[in-house]
Amino acid sequence: LLAVFSLAYGLGQIPAGTLVKRFGFRRVLGGALLAWSAAQMVTSLVRSNGMFQALRVMLGLGESPFFPASLDAVQSSFAPERRGRAMSLVNASTILGQVIAPPVLTVLMLWAGWRGMFAIIGIAGVLFAAVWLALGNGRSTHTVTTDSSKPETAKVSFWALFGDPDLLALLRTKTMWGMMLGFGGINYTAWLYLTWLPGYLASVYHLKLGATGIISGIPFAAGAVGMLASGILTDLKVGDLQQARSFRRQLIVIGMVLSAGCTALVVRANSLTMAVAAISMAVFFVHFAGTAAWNLIHVST
């Protein structure tokens, strides 16, 4: 289930970036929120593993525009000297959701069952999407300019989504490949802790469901702090473009190396306190590196 979600989420970001470029971040993000919330609601009705997997694919595709749209929003709404902190706040909001989610979803599941839990969070997402779209800027169409300087309504085809010349040009740059390889490592570590931690706490330290939900939030709170720290630091170097790129790369490497070191400590933990502390530091540094990588995009495109 996690694999099909991740595959859909990853591949969905390729056309998502082009859709954001054509239609703007607000409409794409609003439509995506409706899609992934609908997937959550319908999950409350699943009766087979196949249906569950199909809805995980829908959820992944629905969530895929989030970061491309967020990057576009930050790029177009903030001056260069504020983008690091702005992107860190966007990133921190996602991981704060992971802090809040374990205890809240645990309570919902104990109160309404897992089906009720999916239904409630899906309905909440649909309501938020409606508010988001209602408070938009009122644009009814998005236009692109052709060589003849006459605006045309954007048309979306398979080739336009996956054969975007700008996208193909990016794949010919070393920086793009470096960031993709780096994000592969960062996201592997981040998702390892996100998906493995509750089961680890329950099986190794024999915590009950309620306690697992609460303690699982601690490392992700540390991750949010790491994101904010990374954003503040990246904004210190924005004047010289080459210096800004080099500084962000250094932050990425430092964060990844220290996260790996803290992960090595986890296997040596002989108490719950030590395990949670080591995991928290590992998550702090991996999200410190990840936020620096997102901010590298602002000075590399």
PDB file of C-alpha atoms in Angstrom:
ATOM      1  CA  LEU A   1       0.000   0.000   0.000  1.00  0.00           C
ATOM      2  CA  LEU A   2       2.848   2.387   0.827  1.00  0.00           C
ATOM      3  CA  ALA A   3       4.686   1.476  -2.380  1.00  0.00           C
ATOM      4  CA  VAL A   4       1.777   2.168  -4.742  1.00  0.00           C
ATOM      5  CA  PHE A   5       1.083   5.473  -2.977  1.00  0.00           C
ATOM      6  CA  SER A   6       4.728   6.542  -3.229  1.00  0.00           C
ATOM      7  CA  LEU A   7       5.007   5.528  -6.889  1.00  0.00           C
ATOM      8  CA  ALA A   8       1.895   7.491  -7.833  1.00  0.00           C
ATOM      9  CA  TYR A   9       3.027  10.444  -5.735  1.00  0.00           C
ATOM     10  CA  GLY A  10       6.466  10.496  -7.333  1.00  0.00           C
ATOM     11  CA  LEU A  11       5.394  10.068 -10.961  1.00  0.00           C
ATOM     12  CA  GLY A  12       2.482  12.470 -10.468  1.00  0.00           C
ATOM     13  CA  GLN A  13       4.860  15.331  -9.722  1.00  0.00           C
ATOM     14  CA  ILE A  14       6.160  15.285 -13.319  1.00  0.00           C
ATOM     15  CA  PRO A  15       2.915  16.514 -14.912  1.00  0.00           C
ATOM     16  CA  ALA A  16       2.024  18.434 -11.735  1.00  0.00           C
ATOM     17  CA  GLY A  17       4.836  20.917 -12.329  1.00  0.00           C
ATOM     18  CA  THR A  18       3.623  21.599 -15.864  1.00  0.00           C
ATOM     19  CA  LEU A  19       0.028  21.995 -14.679  1.00  0.00           C
ATOM     20  CA  VAL A  20       1.148  24.554 -12.090  1.00  0.00           C
ATOM     21  CA  LYS A  21       3.031  26.468 -14.774  1.00  0.00           C
ATOM     22  CA  ARG A  22      -0.053  26.547 -17.001  1.00  0.00           C
ATOM     23  CA  PHE A  23      -2.882  27.086 -14.535  1.00  0.00           C
ATOM     24  CA  GLY A  24      -1.277  28.651 -11.461  1.00  0.00           C
ATOM     25  CA  PHE A  25      -0.620  27.213  -8.037  1.00  0.00           C
ATOM     26  CA  ARG A  26      -3.957  28.189  -6.473  1.00  0.00           C
ATOM     27  CA  ARG A  27      -6.259  26.294  -8.828  1.00  0.00           C
ATOM     28  CA  VAL A  28      -3.994  23.263  -9.113  1.00  0.00           C
ATOM     29  CA  LEU A  29      -3.537  23.009  -5.346  1.00  0.00           C
ATOM     30  CA  GLY A  30      -7.273  23.430  -4.719  1.00  0.00           C
ATOM     31  CA  GLY A  31      -8.158  20.734  -7.241  1.00  0.00           C
ATOM     32  CA  ALA A  32      -5.498  18.428  -5.810  1.00  0.00           C
ATOM     33  CA  LEU A  33      -6.810  18.889  -2.282  1.00  0.00           C
ATOM     34  CA  LEU A  34     -10.296  17.923  -3.461  1.00  0.00           C
ATOM     35  CA  ALA A  35      -8.909  14.801  -5.153  1.00  0.00           C
ATOM     36  CA  TRP A  36      -6.884  13.522  -2.227  1.00  0.00           C
ATOM     37  CA  SER A  37      -9.646  14.308   0.263  1.00  0.00           C
ATOM     38  CA  ALA A  38     -12.132  12.395  -1.885  1.00  0.00           C
ATOM     39  CA  ALA A  39      -9.711   9.452  -1.913  1.00  0.00           C
ATOM     40  CA  GLN A  40      -9.599   9.537   1.888  1.00  0.00           C
ATOM     41  CA  MET A  41     -13.380   9.620   2.178  1.00  0.00           C
ATOM     42  CA  VAL A  42     -13.929   6.718  -0.209  1.00  0.00           C
ATOM     43  CA  THR A  43     -11.267   4.690   1.622  1.00  0.00           C
ATOM     44  CA  SER A  44     -13.782   4.385   4.461  1.00  0.00           C
ATOM     45  CA  LEU A  45     -15.842   2.156   2.138  1.00  0.00           C
ATOM     46  CA  VAL A  46     -13.133  -0.257   0.908  1.00  0.00           C
ATOM     47  CA  ARG A  47     -13.965  -3.960   0.829  1.00  0.00           C
ATOM     48  CA  SER A  48     -10.881  -5.397  -0.877  1.00  0.00           C
ATOM     49  CA  ASN A  49      -7.131  -4.944  -1.044  1.00  0.00           C
ATOM     50  CA  GLY A  50      -7.367  -4.049  -4.749  1.00  0.00           C
ATOM     51  CA  MET A  51      -9.752  -1.186  -4.052  1.00  0.00           C
ATOM     52  CA  PHE A  52      -7.527  -0.020  -1.207  1.00  0.00           C
ATOM     53  CA  GLN A  53      -4.515   0.061  -3.539  1.00  0.00           C
ATOM     54  CA  ALA A  54      -6.445   1.966  -6.220  1.00  0.00           C
ATOM     55  CA  LEU A  55      -7.433   4.610  -3.679  1.00  0.00           C
ATOM     56  CA  ARG A  56      -3.816   4.870  -2.479  1.00  0.00           C
ATOM     57  CA  VAL A  57      -2.864   5.620  -6.105  1.00  0.00           C
ATOM     58  CA  MET A  58      -5.555   8.303  -6.263  1.00  0.00           C
ATOM     59  CA  LEU A  59      -4.280   9.735  -2.979  1.00  0.00           C
ATOM     60  CA  GLY A  60      -0.712   9.844  -4.297  1.00  0.00           C
ATOM     61  CA  LEU A  61      -1.726  11.557  -7.532  1.00  0.00           C
ATOM     62  CA  GLY A  62      -3.840  14.037  -5.582  1.00  0.00           C
ATOM     63  CA  GLU A  63      -0.999  14.926  -3.222  1.00  0.00           C
ATOM     64  CA  SER A  64       1.665  15.146  -5.947  1.00  0.00           C
ATOM     65  CA  PRO A  65       1.104  18.841  -6.880  1.00  0.00           C
ATOM     66  CA  PHE A  66       1.699  20.047  -3.315  1.00  0.00           C
ATOM     67  CA  PHE A  67       5.428  20.793  -3.482  1.00  0.00           C
ATOM     68  CA  PRO A  68       5.512  22.011  -7.114  1.00  0.00           C
ATOM     69  CA  ALA A  69       2.640  24.385  -6.285  1.00  0.00           C
ATOM     70  CA  SER A  70       4.265  25.464  -3.011  1.00  0.00           C
ATOM     71  CA  LEU A  71       7.567  26.214  -4.754  1.00  0.00           C
ATOM     72  CA  ASP A  72       5.749  28.301  -7.354  1.00  0.00           C
ATOM     73  CA  ALA A  73       3.850  30.169  -4.636  1.00  0.00           C
ATOM     74  CA  VAL A  74       7.041  30.961  -2.699  1.00  0.00           C
ATOM     75  CA  GLN A  75       8.971  31.909  -5.845  1.00  0.00           C
ATOM     76  CA  SER A  76       6.281  34.307  -7.058  1.00  0.00           C
ATOM     77  CA  SER A  77       5.231  35.756  -3.699  1.00  0.00           C
ATOM     78  CA  PHE A  78       8.444  36.404  -1.751  1.00  0.00           C
ATOM     79  CA  ALA A  79      11.655  38.337  -2.306  1.00  0.00           C
ATOM     80  CA  PRO A  80      14.869  36.213  -2.557  1.00  0.00           C
ATOM     81  CA  GLU A  81      16.002  37.157   0.947  1.00  0.00           C
ATOM     82  CA  ARG A  82      12.765  35.762   2.443  1.00  0.00           C
ATOM     83  CA  ARG A  83      12.300  32.601   0.384  1.00  0.00           C
ATOM     84  CA  GLY A  84      14.375  30.381   2.665  1.00  0.00           C
ATOM     85  CA  ARG A  85      12.195  31.096   5.673  1.00  0.00           C
ATOM     86  CA  ALA A  86       9.019  30.951   3.589  1.00  0.00           C
ATOM     87  CA  MET A  87       9.922  27.518   2.207  1.00  0.00           C
ATOM     88  CA  SER A  88      10.910  26.315   5.668  1.00  0.00           C
ATOM     89  CA  LEU A  89       7.459  27.309   6.974  1.00  0.00           C
ATOM     90  CA  VAL A  90       5.790  25.384   4.133  1.00  0.00           C
ATOM     91  CA  ASN A  91       7.923  22.336   4.909  1.00  0.00           C
ATOM     92  CA  ALA A  92       7.399  22.719   8.659  1.00  0.00           C
ATOM     93  CA  SER A  93       3.640  22.766   8.159  1.00  0.00           C
ATOM     94  CA  THR A  94       3.800  19.315   6.572  1.00  0.00           C
ATOM     95  CA  ILE A  95       5.808  17.790   9.375  1.00  0.00           C
ATOM     96  CA  LEU A  96       3.763  19.536  12.064  1.00  0.00           C
ATOM     97  CA  GLY A  97       0.860  17.691  10.493  1.00  0.00           C
ATOM     98  CA  GLN A  98       2.801  14.497  11.181  1.00  0.00           C
ATOM     99  CA  VAL A  99       3.238  15.618  14.799  1.00  0.00           C
ATOM    100  CA  ILE A 100      -0.474  16.289  15.228  1.00  0.00           C
ATOM    101  CA  ALA A 101      -1.690  13.314  13.198  1.00  0.00           C
ATOM    102  CA  PRO A 102      -0.610  10.334  15.363  1.00  0.00           C
ATOM    103  CA  PRO A 103      -2.451  11.365  18.566  1.00  0.00           C
ATOM    104  CA  VAL A 104      -5.448  12.876  16.736  1.00  0.00           C
ATOM    105  CA  LEU A 105      -5.901   9.937  14.371  1.00  0.00           C
ATOM    106  CA  THR A 106      -5.430   7.513  17.230  1.00  0.00           C
ATOM    107  CA  VAL A 107      -8.269   9.193  19.131  1.00  0.00           C
ATOM    108  CA  LEU A 108     -10.455   9.237  15.998  1.00  0.00           C
ATOM    109  CA  MET A 109      -9.755   5.569  15.323  1.00  0.00           C
ATOM    110  CA  LEU A 110     -10.548   4.547  18.895  1.00  0.00           C
ATOM    111  CA  TRP A 111     -13.738   6.639  18.811  1.00  0.00           C
ATOM    112  CA  ALA A 112     -15.070   6.031  15.290  1.00  0.00           C
ATOM    113  CA  GLY A 113     -13.076   3.059  14.003  1.00  0.00           C
ATOM    114  CA  TRP A 114     -10.621   3.194  11.125  1.00  0.00           C
ATOM    115  CA  ARG A 115     -13.399   3.658   8.549  1.00  0.00           C
ATOM    116  CA  GLY A 116     -14.820   6.585  10.463  1.00  0.00           C
ATOM    117  CA  MET A 117     -11.335   8.066  10.774  1.00  0.00           C
ATOM    118  CA  PHE A 118     -10.854   8.069   6.983  1.00  0.00           C
ATOM    119  CA  ALA A 119     -14.309   9.569   6.439  1.00  0.00           C
ATOM    120  CA  ILE A 120     -13.757  12.405   8.939  1.00  0.00           C
ATOM    121  CA  ILE A 121     -10.367  13.509   7.612  1.00  0.00           C
ATOM    122  CA  GLY A 122     -11.657  13.286   4.029  1.00  0.00           C
ATOM    123  CA  ILE A 123     -14.648  15.499   4.781  1.00  0.00           C
ATOM    124  CA  ALA A 124     -12.399  18.007   6.580  1.00  0.00           C
ATOM    125  CA  GLY A 125     -10.147  18.180   3.506  1.00  0.00           C
ATOM    126  CA  VAL A 126     -13.059  18.772   1.125  1.00  0.00           C
ATOM    127  CA  LEU A 127     -14.327  21.621   3.304  1.00  0.00           C
ATOM    128  CA  PHE A 128     -10.871  23.215   3.432  1.00  0.00           C
ATOM    129  CA  ALA A 129     -10.507  22.889  -0.356  1.00  0.00           C
ATOM    130  CA  ALA A 130     -13.823  24.672  -0.838  1.00  0.00           C
ATOM    131  CA  VAL A 131     -12.647  27.556   1.368  1.00  0.00           C
ATOM    132  CA  TRP A 132      -9.260  27.680  -0.417  1.00  0.00           C
ATOM    133  CA  LEU A 133     -10.868  27.914  -3.860  1.00  0.00           C
ATOM    134  CA  ALA A 134     -13.524  30.392  -2.699  1.00  0.00           C
ATOM    135  CA  LEU A 135     -10.855  32.744  -1.364  1.00  0.00           C
ATOM    136  CA  GLY A 136      -8.874  32.591  -4.622  1.00  0.00           C
ATOM    137  CA  ASN A 137      -7.948  35.529  -6.781  1.00  0.00           C
ATOM    138  CA  GLY A 138     -10.933  35.121  -9.083  1.00  0.00           C
ATOM    139  CA  ARG A 139      -9.036  34.194 -12.259  1.00  0.00           C
ATOM    140  CA  SER A 140     -11.320  32.200 -14.518  1.00  0.00           C
ATOM    141  CA  THR A 141      -8.693  31.273 -17.086  1.00  0.00           C
ATOM    142  CA  HIS A 142      -4.957  30.939 -17.317  1.00  0.00           C
ATOM    143  CA  THR A 143      -3.239  31.916 -20.540  1.00  0.00           C
ATOM    144  CA  VAL A 144       0.076  31.282 -22.207  1.00  0.00           C
ATOM    145  CA  THR A 145       1.783  33.492 -24.744  1.00  0.00           C
ATOM    146  CA  THR A 146       2.796  32.193 -28.161  1.00  0.00           C
ATOM    147  CA  ASP A 147       5.421  33.519 -30.559  1.00  0.00           C
ATOM    148  CA  SER A 148       2.767  35.699 -32.175  1.00  0.00           C
ATOM    149  CA  SER A 149       2.269  37.450 -28.787  1.00  0.00           C
ATOM    150  CA  LYS A 150      -1.420  36.515 -28.762  1.00  0.00           C
ATOM    151  CA  PRO A 151      -2.680  34.859 -25.598  1.00  0.00           C
ATOM    152  CA  GLU A 152      -4.190  31.424 -25.998  1.00  0.00           C
ATOM    153  CA  THR A 153      -6.079  29.265 -23.546  1.00  0.00           C
ATOM    154  CA  ALA A 154      -3.716  26.616 -22.238  1.00  0.00           C
ATOM    155  CA  LYS A 155      -4.284  23.175 -23.736  1.00  0.00           C
ATOM    156  CA  VAL A 156      -3.108  20.116 -21.896  1.00  0.00           C
ATOM    157  CA  SER A 157      -2.133  16.919 -23.687  1.00  0.00           C
ATOM    158  CA  PHE A 158      -0.079  13.917 -22.712  1.00  0.00           C
ATOM    159  CA  TRP A 159       2.931  15.279 -24.592  1.00  0.00           C
ATOM    160  CA  ALA A 160       2.482  18.729 -23.068  1.00  0.00           C
ATOM    161  CA  LEU A 161       2.573  17.208 -19.600  1.00  0.00           C
ATOM    162  CA  PHE A 162       5.428  14.717 -19.989  1.00  0.00           C
ATOM    163  CA  GLY A 163       7.294  16.253 -22.939  1.00  0.00           C
ATOM    164  CA  ASP A 164       7.574  19.776 -21.530  1.00  0.00           C
ATOM    165  CA  PRO A 165      10.743  21.271 -23.138  1.00  0.00           C
ATOM    166  CA  ASP A 166      11.645  23.041 -19.889  1.00  0.00           C
ATOM    167  CA  LEU A 167      11.401  19.747 -18.014  1.00  0.00           C
ATOM    168  CA  LEU A 168      13.575  17.937 -20.542  1.00  0.00           C
ATOM    169  CA  ALA A 169      16.139  20.740 -20.383  1.00  0.00           C
ATOM    170  CA  LEU A 170      16.389  20.339 -16.611  1.00  0.00           C
ATOM    171  CA  LEU A 171      17.285  16.673 -17.043  1.00  0.00           C
ATOM    172  CA  ARG A 172      20.431  17.755 -18.888  1.00  0.00           C
ATOM    173  CA  THR A 173      21.860  19.594 -15.864  1.00  0.00           C
ATOM    174  CA  LYS A 174      24.166  18.140 -13.214  1.00  0.00           C
ATOM    175  CA  THR A 175      22.438  20.076 -10.440  1.00  0.00           C
ATOM    176  CA  MET A 176      19.090  18.468 -11.273  1.00  0.00           C
ATOM    177  CA  TRP A 177      20.508  14.939 -11.107  1.00  0.00           C
ATOM    178  CA  GLY A 178      22.359  15.769  -7.905  1.00  0.00           C
ATOM    179  CA  MET A 179      19.180  17.021  -6.271  1.00  0.00           C
ATOM    180  CA  MET A 180      17.197  13.983  -7.434  1.00  0.00           C
ATOM    181  CA  LEU A 181      19.764  11.570  -6.004  1.00  0.00           C
ATOM    182  CA  GLY A 182      19.963  13.588  -2.789  1.00  0.00           C
ATOM    183  CA  PHE A 183      16.190  13.701  -2.366  1.00  0.00           C
ATOM    184  CA  GLY A 184      16.087   9.941  -2.905  1.00  0.00           C
ATOM    185  CA  GLY A 185      18.287   9.527   0.159  1.00  0.00           C
ATOM    186  CA  ILE A 186      16.534  12.207   2.203  1.00  0.00           C
ATOM    187  CA  ASN A 187      13.054  10.878   1.499  1.00  0.00           C
ATOM    188  CA  TYR A 188      14.114   7.282   2.137  1.00  0.00           C
ATOM    189  CA  THR A 189      15.203   8.261   5.640  1.00  0.00           C
ATOM    190  CA  ALA A 190      12.187  10.517   6.283  1.00  0.00           C
ATOM    191  CA  TRP A 191       9.690   7.863   5.140  1.00  0.00           C
ATOM    192  CA  LEU A 192      11.520   5.134   7.033  1.00  0.00           C
ATOM    193  CA  TYR A 193      10.854   6.918  10.305  1.00  0.00           C
ATOM    194  CA  LEU A 194       7.353   8.016   9.303  1.00  0.00           C
ATOM    195  CA  THR A 195       6.165   4.490   8.489  1.00  0.00           C
ATOM    196  CA  TRP A 196       8.366   2.345  10.752  1.00  0.00           C
ATOM    197  CA  LEU A 197       8.375   4.295  14.016  1.00  0.00           C
ATOM    198  CA  PRO A 198       4.906   3.380  15.427  1.00  0.00           C
ATOM    199  CA  GLY A 199       5.459  -0.337  14.852  1.00  0.00           C
ATOM    200  CA  TYR A 200       8.978  -0.130  16.297  1.00  0.00           C
ATOM    201  CA  LEU A 201       7.734   1.515  19.488  1.00  0.00           C
ATOM    202  CA  ALA A 202       4.947  -1.035  19.862  1.00  0.00           C
ATOM    203  CA  SER A 203       7.037  -4.155  19.169  1.00  0.00           C
ATOM    204  CA  VAL A 204      10.309  -3.247  20.925  1.00  0.00           C
ATOM    205  CA  TYR A 205       9.043  -1.177  23.859  1.00  0.00           C
ATOM    206  CA  HIS A 206       5.554  -2.730  24.086  1.00  0.00           C
ATOM    207  CA  LEU A 207       3.722   0.599  24.059  1.00  0.00           C
ATOM    208  CA  LYS A 208      -0.042   0.634  23.729  1.00  0.00           C
ATOM    209  CA  LEU A 209      -1.751   2.323  20.795  1.00  0.00           C
ATOM    210  CA  GLY A 210      -2.466   5.594  22.599  1.00  0.00           C
ATOM    211  CA  ALA A 211       1.097   5.990  23.919  1.00  0.00           C
ATOM    212  CA  THR A 212       2.551   5.091  20.513  1.00  0.00           C
ATOM    213  CA  GLY A 213       0.523   7.844  18.866  1.00  0.00           C
ATOM    214  CA  ILE A 214       1.757  10.476  21.325  1.00  0.00           C
ATOM    215  CA  ILE A 215       5.449   9.496  21.377  1.00  0.00           C
ATOM    216  CA  SER A 216       5.585   9.113  17.591  1.00  0.00           C
ATOM    217  CA  GLY A 217       4.948  12.845  17.294  1.00  0.00           C
ATOM    218  CA  ILE A 218       8.116  13.860  19.186  1.00  0.00           C
ATOM    219  CA  PRO A 219      10.670  13.169  16.402  1.00  0.00           C
ATOM    220  CA  PHE A 220       8.554  15.017  13.861  1.00  0.00           C
ATOM    221  CA  ALA A 221       8.371  18.064  16.108  1.00  0.00           C
ATOM    222  CA  ALA A 222      12.183  17.972  16.073  1.00  0.00           C
ATOM    223  CA  GLY A 223      12.033  17.727  12.271  1.00  0.00           C
ATOM    224  CA  ALA A 224       9.934  20.887  12.095  1.00  0.00           C
ATOM    225  CA  VAL A 225      12.542  22.732  14.162  1.00  0.00           C
ATOM    226  CA  GLY A 226      15.227  21.469  11.774  1.00  0.00           C
ATOM    227  CA  MET A 227      13.300  22.847   8.816  1.00  0.00           C
ATOM    228  CA  LEU A 228      12.904  26.281  10.392  1.00  0.00           C
ATOM    229  CA  ALA A 229      16.595  26.397  11.350  1.00  0.00           C
ATOM    230  CA  SER A 230      17.578  25.491   7.798  1.00  0.00           C
ATOM    231  CA  GLY A 231      15.364  28.232   6.337  1.00  0.00           C
ATOM    232  CA  ILE A 232      16.805  30.892   8.637  1.00  0.00           C
ATOM    233  CA  LEU A 233      20.371  29.884   7.763  1.00  0.00           C
ATOM    234  CA  THR A 234      19.798  29.775   4.001  1.00  0.00           C
ATOM    235  CA  ASP A 235      18.491  33.344   4.010  1.00  0.00           C
ATOM    236  CA  LEU A 236      21.840  34.516   5.379  1.00  0.00           C
ATOM    237  CA  LYS A 237      23.458  33.878   1.978  1.00  0.00           C
ATOM    238  CA  VAL A 238      21.375  35.305  -0.861  1.00  0.00           C
ATOM    239  CA  GLY A 239      23.416  38.184  -2.278  1.00  0.00           C
ATOM    240  CA  ASP A 240      25.909  36.343  -4.496  1.00  0.00           C
ATOM    241  CA  LEU A 241      24.276  33.582  -6.576  1.00  0.00           C
ATOM    242  CA  GLN A 242      27.271  31.247  -6.627  1.00  0.00           C
ATOM    243  CA  GLN A 243      27.864  31.719  -2.915  1.00  0.00           C
ATOM    244  CA  ALA A 244      24.187  31.009  -2.207  1.00  0.00           C
ATOM    245  CA  ARG A 245      24.333  27.755  -4.184  1.00  0.00           C
ATOM    246  CA  SER A 246      27.524  26.620  -2.467  1.00  0.00           C
ATOM    247  CA  PHE A 247      26.174  27.445   1.001  1.00  0.00           C
ATOM    248  CA  ARG A 248      22.965  25.504   0.412  1.00  0.00           C
ATOM    249  CA  ARG A 249      24.915  22.480  -0.838  1.00  0.00           C
ATOM    250  CA  GLN A 250      27.032  22.580   2.312  1.00  0.00           C
ATOM    251  CA  LEU A 251      23.903  22.617   4.493  1.00  0.00           C
ATOM    252  CA  ILE A 252      22.505  19.630   2.578  1.00  0.00           C
ATOM    253  CA  VAL A 253      25.680  17.575   3.056  1.00  0.00           C
ATOM    254  CA  ILE A 254      26.016  18.493   6.740  1.00  0.00           C
ATOM    255  CA  GLY A 255      22.380  17.589   7.425  1.00  0.00           C
ATOM    256  CA  MET A 256      22.555  14.241   5.603  1.00  0.00           C
ATOM    257  CA  VAL A 257      25.828  13.172   7.259  1.00  0.00           C
ATOM    258  CA  LEU A 258      24.609  14.065  10.763  1.00  0.00           C
ATOM    259  CA  SER A 259      21.264  12.343  10.139  1.00  0.00           C
ATOM    260  CA  ALA A 260      23.117   9.185   9.109  1.00  0.00           C
ATOM    261  CA  GLY A 261      25.228   9.376  12.263  1.00  0.00           C
ATOM    262  CA  CYS A 262      22.171   9.731  14.487  1.00  0.00           C
ATOM    263  CA  THR A 263      20.472   6.834  12.681  1.00  0.00           C
ATOM    264  CA  ALA A 264      23.509   4.696  13.534  1.00  0.00           C
ATOM    265  CA  LEU A 265      22.902   5.521  17.199  1.00  0.00           C
ATOM    266  CA  VAL A 266      19.311   4.245  17.024  1.00  0.00           C
ATOM    267  CA  VAL A 267      20.429   0.614  16.677  1.00  0.00           C
ATOM    268  CA  ARG A 268      22.531   1.017  19.837  1.00  0.00           C
ATOM    269  CA  ALA A 269      19.674   2.436  21.900  1.00  0.00           C
ATOM    270  CA  ASN A 270      19.025   0.441  25.077  1.00  0.00           C
ATOM    271  CA  SER A 271      16.113   2.502  26.415  1.00  0.00           C
ATOM    272  CA  LEU A 272      13.015   4.235  25.102  1.00  0.00           C
ATOM    273  CA  THR A 273      14.441   7.654  26.006  1.00  0.00           C
ATOM    274  CA  MET A 274      17.676   7.052  24.107  1.00  0.00           C
ATOM    275  CA  ALA A 275      15.837   5.652  21.087  1.00  0.00           C
ATOM    276  CA  VAL A 276      13.432   8.590  20.849  1.00  0.00           C
ATOM    277  CA  ALA A 277      16.279  11.083  21.338  1.00  0.00           C
ATOM    278  CA  ALA A 278      18.419   9.511  18.590  1.00  0.00           C
ATOM    279  CA  ILE A 279      15.458   9.231  16.203  1.00  0.00           C
ATOM    280  CA  SER A 280      14.491  12.848  16.929  1.00  0.00           C
ATOM    281  CA  MET A 281      17.986  14.090  16.051  1.00  0.00           C
ATOM    282  CA  ALA A 282      18.051  11.948  12.905  1.00  0.00           C
ATOM    283  CA  VAL A 283      14.722  13.423  11.787  1.00  0.00           C
ATOM    284  CA  PHE A 284      15.891  16.946  12.739  1.00  0.00           C
ATOM    285  CA  PHE A 285      18.946  16.713  10.500  1.00  0.00           C
ATOM    286  CA  VAL A 286      17.309  14.927   7.568  1.00  0.00           C
ATOM    287  CA  HIS A 287      14.637  17.635   7.328  1.00  0.00           C
ATOM    288  CA  PHE A 288      17.314  20.291   7.847  1.00  0.00           C
ATOM    289  CA  ALA A 289      18.988  18.885   4.717  1.00  0.00           C
ATOM    290  CA  GLY A 290      15.705  18.523   2.836  1.00  0.00           C
ATOM    291  CA  THR A 291      14.690  22.145   3.374  1.00  0.00           C
ATOM    292  CA  ALA A 292      18.131  23.313   2.212  1.00  0.00           C
ATOM    293  CA  ALA A 293      17.608  21.222  -0.929  1.00  0.00           C
ATOM    294  CA  TRP A 294      14.210  22.811  -1.615  1.00  0.00           C
ATOM    295  CA  ASN A 295      15.833  26.218  -1.191  1.00  0.00           C
ATOM    296  CA  LEU A 296      18.637  25.247  -3.574  1.00  0.00           C
ATOM    297  CA  ILE A 297      15.979  25.079  -6.281  1.00  0.00           C
ATOM    298  CA  HIS A 298      15.289  28.810  -5.885  1.00  0.00           C
ATOM    299  CA  VAL A 299      18.876  29.690  -6.848  1.00  0.00           C
ATOM    300  CA  SER A 300      19.366  26.949  -9.452  1.00  0.00           C
ATOM    301  CA  THR A 301      16.476  27.520 -11.888  1.00  0.00           C
TER     302      THR A 301
END
